[in-house]
Coordinates of C-alpha atoms and ligand atoms in Angstrom, one line a residue:
X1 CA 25.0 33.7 -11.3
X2 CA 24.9 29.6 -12.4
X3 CA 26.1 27.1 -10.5
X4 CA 29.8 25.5 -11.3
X5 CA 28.4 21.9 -12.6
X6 CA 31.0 19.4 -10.1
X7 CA 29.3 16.3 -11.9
X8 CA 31.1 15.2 -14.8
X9 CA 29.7 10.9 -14.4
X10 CA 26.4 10.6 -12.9
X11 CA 26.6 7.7 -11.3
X12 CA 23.3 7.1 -12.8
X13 CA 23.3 8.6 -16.3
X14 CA 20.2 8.6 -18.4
X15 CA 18.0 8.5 -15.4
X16 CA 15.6 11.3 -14.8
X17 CA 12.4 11.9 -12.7
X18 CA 10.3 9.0 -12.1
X19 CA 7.5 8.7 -13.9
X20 CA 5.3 8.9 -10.6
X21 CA 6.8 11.9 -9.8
X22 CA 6.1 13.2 -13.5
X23 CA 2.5 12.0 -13.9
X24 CA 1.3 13.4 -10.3
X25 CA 2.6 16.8 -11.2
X26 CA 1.1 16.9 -14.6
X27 CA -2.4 15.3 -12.3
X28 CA -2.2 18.5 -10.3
X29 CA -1.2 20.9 -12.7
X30 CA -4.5 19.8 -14.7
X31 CA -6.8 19.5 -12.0
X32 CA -6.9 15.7 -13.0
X33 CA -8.7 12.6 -11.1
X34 CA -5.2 11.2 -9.8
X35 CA -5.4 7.0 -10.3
X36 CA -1.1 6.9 -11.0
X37 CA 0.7 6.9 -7.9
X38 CA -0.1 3.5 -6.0
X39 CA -1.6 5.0 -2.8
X40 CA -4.7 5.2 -0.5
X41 CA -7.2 8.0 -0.8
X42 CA -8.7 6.9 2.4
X43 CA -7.1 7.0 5.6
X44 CA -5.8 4.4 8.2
X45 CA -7.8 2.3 11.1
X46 CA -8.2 5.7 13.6
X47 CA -7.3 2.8 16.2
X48 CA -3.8 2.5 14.6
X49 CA -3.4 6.6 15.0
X50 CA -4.6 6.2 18.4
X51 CA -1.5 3.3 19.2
X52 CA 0.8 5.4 18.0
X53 CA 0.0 8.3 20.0
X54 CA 0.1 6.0 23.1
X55 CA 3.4 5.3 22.5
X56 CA 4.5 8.4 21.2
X57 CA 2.9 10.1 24.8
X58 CA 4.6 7.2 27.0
X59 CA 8.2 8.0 25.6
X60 CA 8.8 5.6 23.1
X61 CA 10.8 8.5 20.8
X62 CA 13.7 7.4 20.9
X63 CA 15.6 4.7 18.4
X64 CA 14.8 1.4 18.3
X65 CA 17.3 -1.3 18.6
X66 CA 18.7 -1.9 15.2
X67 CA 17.0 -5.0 13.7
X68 CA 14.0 -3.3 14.7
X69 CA 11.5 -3.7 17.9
X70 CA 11.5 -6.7 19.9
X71 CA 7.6 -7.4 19.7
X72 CA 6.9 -6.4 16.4
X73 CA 9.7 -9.2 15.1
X74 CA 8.1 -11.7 17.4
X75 CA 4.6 -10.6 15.9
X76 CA 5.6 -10.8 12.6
X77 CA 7.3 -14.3 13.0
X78 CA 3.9 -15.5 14.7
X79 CA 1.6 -14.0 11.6
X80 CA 4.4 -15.7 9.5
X81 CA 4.4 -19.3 11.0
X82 CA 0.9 -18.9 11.1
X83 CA -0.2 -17.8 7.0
X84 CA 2.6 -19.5 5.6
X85 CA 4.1 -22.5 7.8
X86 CA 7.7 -20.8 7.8
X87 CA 9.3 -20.9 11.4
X88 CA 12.0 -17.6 11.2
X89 CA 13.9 -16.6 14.6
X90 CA 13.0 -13.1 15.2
X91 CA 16.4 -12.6 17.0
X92 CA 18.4 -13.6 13.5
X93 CA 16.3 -13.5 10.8
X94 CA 13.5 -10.7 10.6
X95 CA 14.3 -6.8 10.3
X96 CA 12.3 -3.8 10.5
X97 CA 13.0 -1.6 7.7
X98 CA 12.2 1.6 6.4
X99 CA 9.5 0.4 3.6
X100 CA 9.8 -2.0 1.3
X101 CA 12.1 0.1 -0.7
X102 CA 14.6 0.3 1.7
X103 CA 14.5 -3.6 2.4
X104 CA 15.2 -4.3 -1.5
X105 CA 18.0 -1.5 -2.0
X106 CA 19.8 -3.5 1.1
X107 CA 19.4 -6.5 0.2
X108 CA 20.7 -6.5 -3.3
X109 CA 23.4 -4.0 -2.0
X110 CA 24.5 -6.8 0.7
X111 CA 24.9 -9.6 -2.3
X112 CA 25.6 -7.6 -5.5
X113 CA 29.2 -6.9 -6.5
X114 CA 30.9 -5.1 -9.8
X115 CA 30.4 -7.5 -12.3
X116 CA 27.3 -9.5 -11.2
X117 CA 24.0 -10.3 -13.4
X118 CA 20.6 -10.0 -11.5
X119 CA 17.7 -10.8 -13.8
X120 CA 14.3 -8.6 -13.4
X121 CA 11.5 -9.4 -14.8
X122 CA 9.8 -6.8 -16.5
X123 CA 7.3 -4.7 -16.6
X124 CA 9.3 -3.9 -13.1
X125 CA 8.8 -2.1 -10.4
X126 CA 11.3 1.0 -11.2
X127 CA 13.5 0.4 -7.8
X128 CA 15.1 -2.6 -9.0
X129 CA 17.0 -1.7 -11.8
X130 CA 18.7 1.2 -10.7
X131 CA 20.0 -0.3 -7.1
X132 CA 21.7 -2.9 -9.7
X133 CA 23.5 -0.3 -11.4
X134 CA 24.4 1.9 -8.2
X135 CA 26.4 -1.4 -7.0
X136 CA 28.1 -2.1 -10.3
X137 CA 26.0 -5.1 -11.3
X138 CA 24.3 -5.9 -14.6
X139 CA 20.4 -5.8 -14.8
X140 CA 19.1 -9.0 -17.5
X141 CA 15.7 -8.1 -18.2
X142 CA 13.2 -10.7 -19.1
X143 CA 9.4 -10.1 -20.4
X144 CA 6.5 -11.6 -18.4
X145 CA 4.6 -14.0 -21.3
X146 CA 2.0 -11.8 -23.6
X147 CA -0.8 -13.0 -20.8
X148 CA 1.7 -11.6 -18.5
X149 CA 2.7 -14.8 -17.1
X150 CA 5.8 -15.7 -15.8
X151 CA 8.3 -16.8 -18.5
X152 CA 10.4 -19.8 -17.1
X153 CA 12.0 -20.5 -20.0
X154 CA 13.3 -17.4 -20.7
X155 CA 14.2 -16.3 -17.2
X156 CA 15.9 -19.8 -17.6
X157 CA 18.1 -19.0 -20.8
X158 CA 19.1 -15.5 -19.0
X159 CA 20.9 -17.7 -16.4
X160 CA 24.7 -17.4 -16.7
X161 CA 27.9 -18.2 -14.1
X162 CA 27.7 -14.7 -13.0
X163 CA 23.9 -14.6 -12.2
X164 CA 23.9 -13.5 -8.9
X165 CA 20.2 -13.0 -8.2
X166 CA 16.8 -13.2 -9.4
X167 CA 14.2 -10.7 -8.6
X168 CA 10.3 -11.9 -8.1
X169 CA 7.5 -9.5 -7.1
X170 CA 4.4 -11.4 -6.8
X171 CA 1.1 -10.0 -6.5
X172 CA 2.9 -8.4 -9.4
X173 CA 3.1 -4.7 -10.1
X174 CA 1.7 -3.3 -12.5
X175 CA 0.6 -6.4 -14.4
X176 CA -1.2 -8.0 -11.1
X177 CA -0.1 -11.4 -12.0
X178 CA 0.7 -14.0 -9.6
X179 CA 3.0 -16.8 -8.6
X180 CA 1.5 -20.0 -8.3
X181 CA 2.0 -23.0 -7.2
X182 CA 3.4 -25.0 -10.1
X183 CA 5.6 -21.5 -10.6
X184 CA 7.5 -22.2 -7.3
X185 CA 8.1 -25.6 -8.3
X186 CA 10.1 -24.4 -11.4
X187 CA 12.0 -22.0 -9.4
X188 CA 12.8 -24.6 -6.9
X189 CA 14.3 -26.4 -10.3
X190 CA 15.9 -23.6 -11.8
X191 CA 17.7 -22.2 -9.4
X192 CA 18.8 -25.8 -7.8
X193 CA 22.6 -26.6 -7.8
X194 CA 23.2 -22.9 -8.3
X195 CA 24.4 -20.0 -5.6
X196 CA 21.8 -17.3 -7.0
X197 CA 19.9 -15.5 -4.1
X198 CA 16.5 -14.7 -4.4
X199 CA 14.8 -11.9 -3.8
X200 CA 10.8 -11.7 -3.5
X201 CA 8.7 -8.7 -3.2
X202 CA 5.5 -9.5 -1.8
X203 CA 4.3 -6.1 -0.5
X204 CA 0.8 -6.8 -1.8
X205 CA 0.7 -10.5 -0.3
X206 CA -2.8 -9.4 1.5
X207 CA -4.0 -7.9 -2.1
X208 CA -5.2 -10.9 -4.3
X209 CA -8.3 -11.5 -5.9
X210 CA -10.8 -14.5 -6.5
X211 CA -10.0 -16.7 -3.9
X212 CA -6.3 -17.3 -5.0
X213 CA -3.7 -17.9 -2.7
X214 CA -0.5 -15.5 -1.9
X215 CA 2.4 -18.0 -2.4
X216 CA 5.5 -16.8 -0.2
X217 CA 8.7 -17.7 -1.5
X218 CA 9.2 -18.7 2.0
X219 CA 7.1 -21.7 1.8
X220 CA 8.9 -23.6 -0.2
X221 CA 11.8 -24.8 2.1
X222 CA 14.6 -25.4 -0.4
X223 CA 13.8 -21.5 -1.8
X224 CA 13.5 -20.3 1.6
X225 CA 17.1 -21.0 2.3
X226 CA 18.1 -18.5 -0.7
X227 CA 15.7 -15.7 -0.1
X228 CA 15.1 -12.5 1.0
X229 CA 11.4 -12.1 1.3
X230 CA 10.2 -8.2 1.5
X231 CA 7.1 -6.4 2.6
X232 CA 5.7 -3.6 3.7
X233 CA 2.8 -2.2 6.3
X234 CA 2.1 0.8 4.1
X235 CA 0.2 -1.3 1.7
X236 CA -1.9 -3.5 4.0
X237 CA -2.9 -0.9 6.6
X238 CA -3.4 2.0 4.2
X239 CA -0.2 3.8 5.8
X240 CA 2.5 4.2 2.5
X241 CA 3.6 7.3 3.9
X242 CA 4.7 5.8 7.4
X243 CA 7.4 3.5 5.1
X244 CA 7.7 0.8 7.4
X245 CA 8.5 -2.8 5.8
X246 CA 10.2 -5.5 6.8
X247 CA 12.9 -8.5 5.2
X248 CA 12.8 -11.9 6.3
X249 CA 15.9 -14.3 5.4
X250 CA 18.2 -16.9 7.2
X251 CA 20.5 -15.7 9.3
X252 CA 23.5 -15.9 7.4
X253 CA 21.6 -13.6 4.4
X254 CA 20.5 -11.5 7.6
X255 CA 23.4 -10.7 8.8
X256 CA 25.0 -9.5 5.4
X257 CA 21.7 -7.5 5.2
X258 CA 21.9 -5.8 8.3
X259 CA 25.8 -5.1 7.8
X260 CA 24.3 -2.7 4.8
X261 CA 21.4 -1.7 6.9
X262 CA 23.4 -0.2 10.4
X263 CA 24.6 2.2 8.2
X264 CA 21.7 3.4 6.0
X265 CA 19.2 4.0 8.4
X266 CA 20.2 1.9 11.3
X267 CA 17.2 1.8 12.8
X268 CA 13.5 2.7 11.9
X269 CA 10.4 4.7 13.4
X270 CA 10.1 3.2 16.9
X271 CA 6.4 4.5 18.3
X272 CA 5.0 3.1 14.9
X273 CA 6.8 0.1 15.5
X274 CA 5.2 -0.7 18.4
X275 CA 1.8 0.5 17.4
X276 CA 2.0 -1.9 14.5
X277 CA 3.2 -4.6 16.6
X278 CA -0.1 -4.4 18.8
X279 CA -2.1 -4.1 15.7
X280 CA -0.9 -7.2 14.5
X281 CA -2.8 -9.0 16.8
X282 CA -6.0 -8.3 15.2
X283 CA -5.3 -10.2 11.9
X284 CA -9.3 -9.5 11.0
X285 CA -7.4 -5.9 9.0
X286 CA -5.7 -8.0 6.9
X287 CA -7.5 -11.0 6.3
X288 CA -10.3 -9.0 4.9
X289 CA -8.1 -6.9 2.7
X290 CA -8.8 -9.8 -0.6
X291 CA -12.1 -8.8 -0.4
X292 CA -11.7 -4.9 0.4
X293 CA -9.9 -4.7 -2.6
X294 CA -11.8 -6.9 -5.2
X295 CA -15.3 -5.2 -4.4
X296 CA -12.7 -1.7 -6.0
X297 CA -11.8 -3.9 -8.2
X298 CA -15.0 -5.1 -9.3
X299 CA -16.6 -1.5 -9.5
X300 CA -14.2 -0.3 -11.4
X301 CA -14.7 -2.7 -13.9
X302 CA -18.1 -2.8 -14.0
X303 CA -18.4 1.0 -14.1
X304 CA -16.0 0.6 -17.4
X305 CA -17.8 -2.0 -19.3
X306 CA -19.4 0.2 -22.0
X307 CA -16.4 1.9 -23.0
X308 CA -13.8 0.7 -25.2
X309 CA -10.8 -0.2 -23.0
X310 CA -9.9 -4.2 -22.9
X311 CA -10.1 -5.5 -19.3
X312 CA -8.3 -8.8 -18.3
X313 CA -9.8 -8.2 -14.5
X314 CA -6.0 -8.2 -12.1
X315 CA -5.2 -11.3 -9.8
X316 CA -3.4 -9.3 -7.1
X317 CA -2.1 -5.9 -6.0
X318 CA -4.8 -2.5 -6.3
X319 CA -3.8 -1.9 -9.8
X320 CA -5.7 -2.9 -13.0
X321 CA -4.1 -2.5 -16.7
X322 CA -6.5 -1.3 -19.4
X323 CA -5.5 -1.9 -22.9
X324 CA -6.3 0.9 -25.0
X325 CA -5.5 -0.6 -28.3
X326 CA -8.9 0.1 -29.4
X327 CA -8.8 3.6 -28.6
X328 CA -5.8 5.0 -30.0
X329 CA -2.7 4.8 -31.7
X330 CA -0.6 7.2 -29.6
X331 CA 2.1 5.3 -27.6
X332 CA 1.4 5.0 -24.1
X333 CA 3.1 8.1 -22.6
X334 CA 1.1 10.5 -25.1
X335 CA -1.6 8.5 -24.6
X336 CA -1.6 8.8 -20.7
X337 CA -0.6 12.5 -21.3
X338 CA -4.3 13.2 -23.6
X339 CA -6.2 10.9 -20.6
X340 CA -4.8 13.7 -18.3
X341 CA -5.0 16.9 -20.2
X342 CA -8.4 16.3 -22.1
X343 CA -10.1 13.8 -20.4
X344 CA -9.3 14.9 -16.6
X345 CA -7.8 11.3 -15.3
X346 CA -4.3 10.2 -14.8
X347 CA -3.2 7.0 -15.1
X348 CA 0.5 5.3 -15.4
X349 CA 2.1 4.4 -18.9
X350 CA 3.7 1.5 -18.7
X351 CA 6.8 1.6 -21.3
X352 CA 9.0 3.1 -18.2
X353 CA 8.5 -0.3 -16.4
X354 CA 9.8 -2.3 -19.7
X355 CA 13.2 -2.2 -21.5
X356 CA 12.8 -4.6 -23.7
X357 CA 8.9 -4.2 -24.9
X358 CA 8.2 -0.5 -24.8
X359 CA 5.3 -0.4 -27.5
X360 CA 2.3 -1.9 -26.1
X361 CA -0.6 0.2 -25.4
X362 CA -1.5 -0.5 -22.0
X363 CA -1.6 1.7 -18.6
X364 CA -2.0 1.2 -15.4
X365 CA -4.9 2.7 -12.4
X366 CA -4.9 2.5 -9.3
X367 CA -8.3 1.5 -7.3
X368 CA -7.0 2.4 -4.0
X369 CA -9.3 5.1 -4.0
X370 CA -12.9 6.1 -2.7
X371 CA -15.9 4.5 -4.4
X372 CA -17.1 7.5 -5.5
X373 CA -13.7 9.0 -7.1
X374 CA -13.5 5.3 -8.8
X375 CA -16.8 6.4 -10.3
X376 CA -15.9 9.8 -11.7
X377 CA -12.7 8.5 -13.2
X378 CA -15.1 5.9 -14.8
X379 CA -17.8 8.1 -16.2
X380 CA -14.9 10.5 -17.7
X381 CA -12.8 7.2 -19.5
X382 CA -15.9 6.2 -20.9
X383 CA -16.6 8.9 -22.6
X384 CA -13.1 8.3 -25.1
Ligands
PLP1 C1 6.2 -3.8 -6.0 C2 6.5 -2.8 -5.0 N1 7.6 -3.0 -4.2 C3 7.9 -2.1 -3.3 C4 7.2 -0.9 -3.1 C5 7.7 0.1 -2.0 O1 7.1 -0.1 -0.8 P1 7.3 0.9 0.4 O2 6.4 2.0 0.2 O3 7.0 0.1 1.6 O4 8.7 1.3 0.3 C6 6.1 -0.7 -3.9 C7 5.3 0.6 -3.7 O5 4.6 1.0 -4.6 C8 5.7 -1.6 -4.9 O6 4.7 -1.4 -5.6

């Protein structure tokens, strides 16, 4: 017998599976090398396993306080003053969250009402968008430039009274570009004399490549009163599927944010709380992260010089786009579909990432992934 169909107005029409979803399926159904989704093929420090069972044996199973455990804000606020010069009271302005995902569907559900424009700069992470929608507000997609830099101008002539927010991600996915200095500075300018609320996801801050530096948003005092800035532990301790991540944010943005977040998850894992708390004070795990990365990086490159895909080598983040213009003329979700079926490797298109651009012919790897499956996805692209 089928099912009576109740929904008459998705709240979210037009939106199906994510693409992640769809490409790791079609990566298992066809036996393919798997560089799409943006994990880890390796596992976590065993000594961060080992913390967590101490606490989990000692008792700590029950919730945490809301905002998140005591020693792991303090921790975070240290590691904070120390990287980026940015003071924030642990008691007001830092909460635990659960991933990065949850941290930026709060945040822009504490500020963003019906009516409301947030620009996104695109190719975007898929998460933004739709949280826009789900609160009634108005997505204004801009293009990063054709190098994939960021496009002041036009983020500029998006700005309108009802611009409520502006979303950054820097290390950038998928593109891997990154904010710099002089970026900040004409930030600090645009958004000047206005009320829009930042919001900057810097889950790969630790991930970024020939001896660059990760700007915060939260080093720039005047943007630092306006933001929410986002990360997340899954990414620099090879642990995506614990989803913890944290929001940092004066306390007036705080407490709007944690009005939205009692009643999502209220609090968060507490033994992997404290575990990562403890683990924070070996900063060694994530100071070497840069070069963990680039040598992956570097191999994978290397390993793919003789074939025919363009590389512009990635700034930041564990993903690389290869442009297949060379190659092929099928558009890139045909294109990624033949990699997977014939060739045995799947990789990300990127035209679900883009409103307004949908026709270049790039996709995106991951190198999170051992040296030697790096190596056998190599040997099989070249070969196209
Ligand atoms: C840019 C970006 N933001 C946020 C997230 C989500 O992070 P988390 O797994 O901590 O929710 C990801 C994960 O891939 C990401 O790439």
């Amino acid at each position: 017998m089928s099912s009576k169909n109740f929904i008459h107005d998705s709240k979210l029409s037009g939106l199906g599976l994510s693409i992640f979803a769809i490409m790791s399926k079609m990566a298992l159904d066809y036996n393919a090398i798997n560089l799409s989704q943006g994990f880890p093929d390796f596992n976590c420090s065993e000594e961060l396993i080992i913390l967590v069972n101490k606490y989990q044996k000692e008792g700590f199973n029950q919730y945490a306080p809301m905002p998140g455990v005591q020693q792991l804000r303090e921790r975070i606020a240290q590691k904070i003053k120390k990287l980026y010069k940015k003071g924030y009271d642990y008691n007001d302005e830092i909460t635990i969250t659960a991933g990065a995902t949850q941290a930026l569907f709060t945040a822009i559900t504490a500020i963003i009402k019906s009516g409301d424009e947030v620009i996104i700069i695109e190719p975007a992470y898929d998460s933004y968008s739709p949280v826009v929608l789900m609160n009634g507000g108005t997505p204004k997609f801009v293009s990063l430039g054709k190098d994939f830099s960021f496009d002041w101008q036009s983020v500029k002539d998006s700005i309108s009274e009802r611009t409520k927010m502006i979303i950054i991600n820097s290390p950038h996915n998928p593109t891997g570009s990154v904010l710099n200095e002089s970026d900040i500075k004409v930030l600090e300018e645009i958004t000047r004399n206005t009320k829009i609320i930042l919001v900057s996801d810097e889950v790969y801050e630790h991930i970024i490549f020939d001896g660059q530096k990760h700007f915060s948003l939260c080093q720039s005092e005047e943007l630092s009163q306006r933001s929410f800035v986002i990360s997340s532990f899954g990414k620099t301790y090879h642990t995506t599927g614990w989803k913890i991540g944290y929001c940092t944010a004066p306390k007036t943005l705080t407490e709007e944010f944690r009005k939205i977040h009692q009643f999502i998850v209220f609090a968060v894992n507490t033994p992997i709380q404290y575990a990562y708390a403890d683990y924070l004070n070996k900063p060694e795990h994530y100071l070497s992260l840069n070069s963990f990365y680039q040598s992956k990086r570097d191999l994978l490159i290397s390993s793919l010089k003789e074939s025919k895909f363009k590389i512009t080598p990635t700034s930041g983040t564990y993903f690389q786009i290869l442009d297949y213009s060379e190659i092929s003329e099928l558009n890139d979700m045909d294109f990624s579909t033949y990699l997977t079926k014939e060739i045995g490797v799947t990789v990300i298109p990127i035209s679900p990432f883009c409103t307004i651009d949908k026709s270049r012919k790039i996709i995106r790897v991951c190198f999170a992934k051992r040296d030697e499956v790096l190596l056998q996805a190599a040997e099989k692209l070249k070969k196209i």
